[in-house]
Coordinates of C-alpha atoms and ligand atoms in Angstrom, one line a residue:
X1 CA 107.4 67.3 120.3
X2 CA 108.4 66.9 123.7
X3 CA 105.9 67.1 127.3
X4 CA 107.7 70.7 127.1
X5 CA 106.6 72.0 124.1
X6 CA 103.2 71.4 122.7
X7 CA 102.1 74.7 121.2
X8 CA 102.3 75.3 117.5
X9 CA 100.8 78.9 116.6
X10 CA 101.1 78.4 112.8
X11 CA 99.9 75.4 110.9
X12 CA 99.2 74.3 107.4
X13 CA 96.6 72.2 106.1
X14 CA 93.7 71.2 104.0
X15 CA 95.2 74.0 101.4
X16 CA 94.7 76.7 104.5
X17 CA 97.2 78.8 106.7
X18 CA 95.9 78.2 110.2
X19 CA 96.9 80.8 112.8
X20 CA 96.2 80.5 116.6
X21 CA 94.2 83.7 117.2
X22 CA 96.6 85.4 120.1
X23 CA 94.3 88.3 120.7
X24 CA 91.9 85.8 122.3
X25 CA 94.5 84.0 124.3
X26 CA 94.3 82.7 127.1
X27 CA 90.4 83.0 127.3
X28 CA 90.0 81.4 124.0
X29 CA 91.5 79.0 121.8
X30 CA 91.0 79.2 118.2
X31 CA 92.0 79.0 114.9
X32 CA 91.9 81.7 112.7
X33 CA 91.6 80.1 108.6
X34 CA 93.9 82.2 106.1
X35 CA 93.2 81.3 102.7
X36 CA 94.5 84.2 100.5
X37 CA 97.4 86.6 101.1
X38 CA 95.7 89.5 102.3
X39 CA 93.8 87.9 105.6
X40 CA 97.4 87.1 105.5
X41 CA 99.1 90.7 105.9
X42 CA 95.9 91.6 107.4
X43 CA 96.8 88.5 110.3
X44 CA 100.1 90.2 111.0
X45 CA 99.2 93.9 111.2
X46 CA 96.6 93.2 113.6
X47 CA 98.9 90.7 116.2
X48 CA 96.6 87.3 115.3
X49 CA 100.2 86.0 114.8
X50 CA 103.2 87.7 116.5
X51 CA 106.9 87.8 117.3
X52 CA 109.5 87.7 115.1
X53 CA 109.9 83.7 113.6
X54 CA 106.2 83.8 113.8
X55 CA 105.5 86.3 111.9
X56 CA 108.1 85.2 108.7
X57 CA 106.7 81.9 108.4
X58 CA 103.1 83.4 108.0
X59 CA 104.2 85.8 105.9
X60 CA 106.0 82.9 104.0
X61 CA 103.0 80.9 103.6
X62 CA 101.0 84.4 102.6
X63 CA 103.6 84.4 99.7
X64 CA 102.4 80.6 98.7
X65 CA 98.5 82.1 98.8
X66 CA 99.3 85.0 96.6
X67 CA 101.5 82.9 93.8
X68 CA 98.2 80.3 94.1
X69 CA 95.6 83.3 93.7
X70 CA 98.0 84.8 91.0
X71 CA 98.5 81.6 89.0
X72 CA 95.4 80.8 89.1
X73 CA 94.4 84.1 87.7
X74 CA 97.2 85.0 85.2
X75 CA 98.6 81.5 83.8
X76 CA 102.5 82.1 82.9
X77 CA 102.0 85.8 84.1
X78 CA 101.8 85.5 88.0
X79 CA 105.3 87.0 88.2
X80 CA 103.9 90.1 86.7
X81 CA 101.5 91.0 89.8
X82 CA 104.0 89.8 92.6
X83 CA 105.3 93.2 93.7
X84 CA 101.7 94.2 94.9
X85 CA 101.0 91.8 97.8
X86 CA 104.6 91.2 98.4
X87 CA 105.1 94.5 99.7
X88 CA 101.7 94.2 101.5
X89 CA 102.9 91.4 103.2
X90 CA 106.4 93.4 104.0
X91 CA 104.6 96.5 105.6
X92 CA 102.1 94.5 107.6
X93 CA 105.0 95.5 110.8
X94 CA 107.7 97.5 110.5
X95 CA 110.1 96.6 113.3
X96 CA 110.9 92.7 113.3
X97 CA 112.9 92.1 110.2
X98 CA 112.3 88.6 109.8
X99 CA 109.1 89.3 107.8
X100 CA 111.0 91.2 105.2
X101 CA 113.7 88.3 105.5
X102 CA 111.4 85.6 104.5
X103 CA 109.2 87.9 102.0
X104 CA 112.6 88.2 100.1
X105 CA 113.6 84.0 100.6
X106 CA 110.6 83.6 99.0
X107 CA 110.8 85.9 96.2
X108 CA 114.6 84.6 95.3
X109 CA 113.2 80.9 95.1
X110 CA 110.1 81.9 93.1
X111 CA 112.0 83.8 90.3
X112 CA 115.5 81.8 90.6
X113 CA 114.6 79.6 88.1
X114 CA 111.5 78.5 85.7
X115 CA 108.5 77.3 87.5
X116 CA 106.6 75.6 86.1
X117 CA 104.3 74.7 89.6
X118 CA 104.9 77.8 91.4
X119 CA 102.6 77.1 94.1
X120 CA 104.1 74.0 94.9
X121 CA 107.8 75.6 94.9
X122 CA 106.1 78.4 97.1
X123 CA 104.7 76.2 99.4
X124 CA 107.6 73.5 99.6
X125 CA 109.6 77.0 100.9
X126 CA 107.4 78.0 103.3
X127 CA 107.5 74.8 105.0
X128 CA 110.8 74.6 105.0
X129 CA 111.5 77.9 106.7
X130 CA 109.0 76.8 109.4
X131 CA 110.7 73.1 110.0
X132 CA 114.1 75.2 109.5
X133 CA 112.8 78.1 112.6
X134 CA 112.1 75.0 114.9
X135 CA 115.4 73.2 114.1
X136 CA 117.6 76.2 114.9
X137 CA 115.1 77.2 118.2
X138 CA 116.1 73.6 119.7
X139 CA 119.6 74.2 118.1
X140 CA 119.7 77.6 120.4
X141 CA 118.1 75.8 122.8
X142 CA 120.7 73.3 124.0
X143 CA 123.9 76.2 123.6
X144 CA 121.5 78.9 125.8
X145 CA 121.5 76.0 128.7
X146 CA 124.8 75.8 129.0
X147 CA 124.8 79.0 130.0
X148 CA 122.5 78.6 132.9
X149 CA 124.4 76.1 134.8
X150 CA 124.0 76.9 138.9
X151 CA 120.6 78.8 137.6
X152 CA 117.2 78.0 139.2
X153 CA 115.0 81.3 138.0
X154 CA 115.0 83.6 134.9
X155 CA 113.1 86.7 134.4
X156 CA 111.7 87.2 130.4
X157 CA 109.7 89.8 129.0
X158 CA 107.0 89.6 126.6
X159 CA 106.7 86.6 125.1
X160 CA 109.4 84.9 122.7
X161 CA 108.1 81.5 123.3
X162 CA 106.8 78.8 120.9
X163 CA 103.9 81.0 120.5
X164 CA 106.4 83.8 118.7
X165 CA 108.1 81.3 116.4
X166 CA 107.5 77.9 114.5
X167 CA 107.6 76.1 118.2
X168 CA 110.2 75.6 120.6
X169 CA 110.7 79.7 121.0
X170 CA 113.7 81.4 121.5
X171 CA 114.4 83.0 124.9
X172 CA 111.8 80.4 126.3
X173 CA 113.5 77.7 123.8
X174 CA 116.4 77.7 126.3
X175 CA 113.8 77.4 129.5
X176 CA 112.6 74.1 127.4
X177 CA 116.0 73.1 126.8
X178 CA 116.5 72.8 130.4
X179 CA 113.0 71.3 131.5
X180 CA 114.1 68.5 128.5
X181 CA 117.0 68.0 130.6
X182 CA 115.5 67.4 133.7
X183 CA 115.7 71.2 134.9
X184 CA 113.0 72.9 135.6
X185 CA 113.9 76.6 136.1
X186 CA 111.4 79.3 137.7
X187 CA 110.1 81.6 134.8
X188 CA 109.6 85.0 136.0
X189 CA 107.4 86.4 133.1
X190 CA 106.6 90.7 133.2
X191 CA 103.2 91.1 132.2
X192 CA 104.3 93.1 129.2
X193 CA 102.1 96.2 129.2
X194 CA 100.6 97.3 127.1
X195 CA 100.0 94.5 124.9
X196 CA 100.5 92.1 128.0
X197 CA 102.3 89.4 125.9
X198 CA 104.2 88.3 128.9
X199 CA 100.5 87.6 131.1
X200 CA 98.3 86.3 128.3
X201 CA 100.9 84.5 126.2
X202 CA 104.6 83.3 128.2
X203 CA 102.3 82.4 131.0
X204 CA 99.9 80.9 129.1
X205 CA 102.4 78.9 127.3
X206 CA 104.4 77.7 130.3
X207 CA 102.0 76.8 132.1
X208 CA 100.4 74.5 129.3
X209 CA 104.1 73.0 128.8
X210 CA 104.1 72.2 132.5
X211 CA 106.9 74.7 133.7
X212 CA 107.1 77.1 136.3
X213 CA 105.9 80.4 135.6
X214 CA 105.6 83.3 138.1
X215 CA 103.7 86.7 136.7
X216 CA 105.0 90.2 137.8
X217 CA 103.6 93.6 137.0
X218 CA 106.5 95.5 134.5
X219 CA 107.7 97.6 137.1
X220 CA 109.2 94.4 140.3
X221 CA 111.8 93.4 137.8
X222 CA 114.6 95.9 138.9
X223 CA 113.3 95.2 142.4
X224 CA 113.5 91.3 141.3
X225 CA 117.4 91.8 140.1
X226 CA 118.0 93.7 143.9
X227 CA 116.4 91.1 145.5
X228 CA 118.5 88.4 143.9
X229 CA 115.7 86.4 142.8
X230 CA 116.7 85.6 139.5
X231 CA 120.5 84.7 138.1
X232 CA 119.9 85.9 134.3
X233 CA 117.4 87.7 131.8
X234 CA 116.3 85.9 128.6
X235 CA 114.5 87.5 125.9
X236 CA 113.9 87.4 122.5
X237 CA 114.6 89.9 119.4
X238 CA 112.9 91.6 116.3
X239 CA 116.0 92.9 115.0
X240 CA 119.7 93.2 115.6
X241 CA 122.2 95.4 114.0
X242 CA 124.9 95.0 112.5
X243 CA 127.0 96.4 115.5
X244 CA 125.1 93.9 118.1
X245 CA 122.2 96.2 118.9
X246 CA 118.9 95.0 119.6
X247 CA 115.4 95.8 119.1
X248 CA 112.6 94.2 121.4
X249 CA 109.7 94.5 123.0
X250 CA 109.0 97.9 124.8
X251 CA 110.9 98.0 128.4
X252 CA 114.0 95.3 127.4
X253 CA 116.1 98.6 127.3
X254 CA 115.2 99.1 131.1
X255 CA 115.2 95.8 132.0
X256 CA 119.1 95.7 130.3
X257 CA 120.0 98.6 132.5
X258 CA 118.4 96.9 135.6
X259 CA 120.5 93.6 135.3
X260 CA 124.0 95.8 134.2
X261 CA 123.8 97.3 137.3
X262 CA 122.5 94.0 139.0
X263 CA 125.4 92.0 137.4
X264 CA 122.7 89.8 136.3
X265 CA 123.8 88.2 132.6
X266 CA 121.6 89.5 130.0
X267 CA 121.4 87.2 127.4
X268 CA 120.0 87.7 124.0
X269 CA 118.9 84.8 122.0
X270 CA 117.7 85.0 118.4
X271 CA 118.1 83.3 115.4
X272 CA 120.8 84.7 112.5
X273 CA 117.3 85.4 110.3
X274 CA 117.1 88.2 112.5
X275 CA 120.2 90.1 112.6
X276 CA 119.8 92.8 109.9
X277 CA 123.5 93.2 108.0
X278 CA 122.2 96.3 106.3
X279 CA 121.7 98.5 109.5
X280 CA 124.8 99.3 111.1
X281 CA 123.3 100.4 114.4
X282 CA 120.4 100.2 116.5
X283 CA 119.4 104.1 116.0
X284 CA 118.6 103.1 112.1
X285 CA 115.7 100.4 113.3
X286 CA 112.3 101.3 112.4
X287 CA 110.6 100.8 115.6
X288 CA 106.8 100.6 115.8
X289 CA 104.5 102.6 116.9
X290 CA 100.9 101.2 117.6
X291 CA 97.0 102.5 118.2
X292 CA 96.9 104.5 121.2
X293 CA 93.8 102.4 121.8
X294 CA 96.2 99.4 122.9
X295 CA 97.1 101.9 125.5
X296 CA 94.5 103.8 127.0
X297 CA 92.0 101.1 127.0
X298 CA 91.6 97.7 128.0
X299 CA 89.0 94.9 126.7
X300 CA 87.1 97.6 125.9
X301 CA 87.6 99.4 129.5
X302 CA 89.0 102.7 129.8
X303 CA 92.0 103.4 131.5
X304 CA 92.7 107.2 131.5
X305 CA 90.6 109.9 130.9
X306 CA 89.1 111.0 127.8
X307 CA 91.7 112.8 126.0
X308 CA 94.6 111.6 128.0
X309 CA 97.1 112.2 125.2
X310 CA 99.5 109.3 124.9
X311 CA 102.7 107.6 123.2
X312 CA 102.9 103.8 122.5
X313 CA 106.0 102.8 121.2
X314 CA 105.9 99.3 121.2
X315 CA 110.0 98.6 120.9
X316 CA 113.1 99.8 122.1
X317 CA 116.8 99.5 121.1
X318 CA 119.5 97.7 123.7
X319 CA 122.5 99.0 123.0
X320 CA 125.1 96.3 122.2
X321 CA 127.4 97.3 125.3
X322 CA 124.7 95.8 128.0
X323 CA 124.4 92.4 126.1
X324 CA 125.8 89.7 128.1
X325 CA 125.4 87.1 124.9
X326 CA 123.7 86.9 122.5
X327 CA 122.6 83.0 121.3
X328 CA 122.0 82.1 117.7
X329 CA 121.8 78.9 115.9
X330 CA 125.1 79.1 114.8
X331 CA 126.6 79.6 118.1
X332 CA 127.0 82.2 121.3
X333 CA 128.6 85.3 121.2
X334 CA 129.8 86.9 124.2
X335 CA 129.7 90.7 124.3
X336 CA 128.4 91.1 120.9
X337 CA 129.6 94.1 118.5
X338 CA 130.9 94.4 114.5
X339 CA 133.3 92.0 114.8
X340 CA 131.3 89.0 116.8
X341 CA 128.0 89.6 114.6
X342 CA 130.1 89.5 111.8
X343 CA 131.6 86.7 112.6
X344 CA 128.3 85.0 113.5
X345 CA 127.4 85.7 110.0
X346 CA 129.9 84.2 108.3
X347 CA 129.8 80.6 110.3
X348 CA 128.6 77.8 108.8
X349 CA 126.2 76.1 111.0
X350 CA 127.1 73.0 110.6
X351 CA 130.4 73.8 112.6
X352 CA 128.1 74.4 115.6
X353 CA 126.1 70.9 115.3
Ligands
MRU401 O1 104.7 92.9 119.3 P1 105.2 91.5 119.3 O2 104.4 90.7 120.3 O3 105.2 90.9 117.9 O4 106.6 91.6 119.9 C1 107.4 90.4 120.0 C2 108.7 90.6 120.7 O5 109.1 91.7 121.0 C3 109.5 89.3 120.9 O6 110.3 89.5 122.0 C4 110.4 89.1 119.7 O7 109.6 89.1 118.5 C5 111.2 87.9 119.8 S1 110.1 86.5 119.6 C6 111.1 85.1 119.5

């Protein structure tokens, strides 16, 4: 780990999952213990661990605690009771599809063959998709920063930082890349209503990693691209279709529209684990909706009326025609649609080392 990139939001030791309790950033830091698979599921549905990568590796470790409870309490017959908790573990959240990608990684290397240990095999896998997230965030990393050359300031939204993955992040993987290089852009970070991700977390996280991180309320970051303040938009993804569609964070759908008519690049990076090959186009993404709660108060303070009736959708869909690039571990494609995500699909990575 570099000066840039000290955060780890997911940890395992001492037989336990540790998360970094989000909800309690950036007033408190602490580590929430998971020790069986549904504190795991439970962990995800209620945002201790978010974004995408993040959420797959727990989820892949909450696959290791349920093959360890079931073992323990069936013998040879824990692959009898996996469907249960599996499928807990897949429904925690609906919209990032990494969770379901690394719930079914797991379950292919679980009943491949005979295992005899399956806890070990369980866990050896979940560690490896975690060392695996961080490799291909650093790998994303370095090709998202040659992209920025004659760039001093970026504007992201919510957070797909190191907090959102294994480490490194994604969007703000690129920002690191740069700051390892001896370039240290200017982060503009929305505060990322409702949830304020982009305030609590990116800011949080930037700060900590010593780069520099401005805060803006959701609704400056049109007036941001007019002013000419920032030469491109980096964020993150829960899922892409197959067409080049993506599915973020609430108000990336606006803030796409903002920078096409801007000419500001807008520039997608995600790893391949979350481009979805079985969805042709964005309007086939399940995309969450959350307590109104999240909404209407905050830390326990009302913000509307009594009865105020709301709506909380909590992603939208880019379309694929207002994506700049879109930066994954196996390389950039420019203008992404069928044929480019395809193609991204069928690369081997090691051509892009
Ligand atoms: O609701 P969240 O906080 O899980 O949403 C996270 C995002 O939308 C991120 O931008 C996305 O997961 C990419 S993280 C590398």
């Amino acid at each position: 780990m570099s000066n840039h990139d000290s955060v780890r939001p997911v940890e395992w030791s001492d037989d336990t999952l540790w998360l970094l309790d989000q909800r309690l950033l950036p007033a408190e830091e602490k580590r929430l213990a998971v020790r069986d698979v549904a504190a795991a599921a439970d962990a995800i549905r209620s945002m201790v661990v978010r974004g995408a990568p993040a959420i797959g590796i727990a989820a892949a470790y909450g696959v290791a605690l349920a093959v360890r409870e079931l073992h323990a309490r069936a013998g040879a017959g824990w692959r009898d009771a996996l469907d249960a908790p599996l499928a807990a573990l897949t429904e925690a959240r609906p919209t990032a599809v990494n969770l379901s990608w690394a719930v079914a990684r797991m379950r292919r290397r679980l009943l491949a063959s005979d295992v005899a240990q399956p806890f070990a095999v369980a866990l050896e896998e979940a560690r490896r998709i975690h060392a695996e997230d961080v490799r291909d965030n650093r790998r994303m990393g370095t090709l998202g920063a040659s992209l920025l050359t004659g760039t001093d300031s970026v504007l992201t939204h919510c957070n797909a930082g190191s907090l959102a993955t294994g480490g490194y992040g994604t969007a703000l993987g690129v920002v690191r890349a740069c700051a390892e290089a001896g370039r240290l852009l200017n982060v503009y970070a929305d505060e990322t209503r409702p949830w304020l991700q982009g305030a609590r977390l990116t800011a949080w996280e930037l700060q900590r990693d010593g780069i520099p991180v401005t805060l803006i309320c959701d609704a400056a970051a049109a007036s941001l691209m007019q002013r000419r303040r920032i030469q491109a938009v980096l964020v993150g993804a829960d899922r892409i279709a197959r067409n080049g569609d993506v599915a973020n964070k609430i108000g990336t759908y606006g803030l796409a529209i903002a920078a096409r008519h801007h000419r500001v690049p807008f520039i997608v990076v995600a790893p391949t684990s979350t481009i979805d090959p079985a969805v042709a186009c964005g309007a086939d993404i399940p995309l969450e909706e959350r307590p109104l709660d999240e909404l209407v108060a905050l830390a326990g303070h009302d913000l509307a009326p009594a009865g105020t009736a709301a709506w909380n959708p909590v992603f939208d869909v880019t379309p694929a025609a207002l994506v700049s690039a879109l930066v994954t571990e196996r390389g950039v494609c420019r203008a992404p649609d069928r044929a480019g995500v395809d193609a991204l699909l069928g690369r081997d990575v090691a051509a892009v080392t």
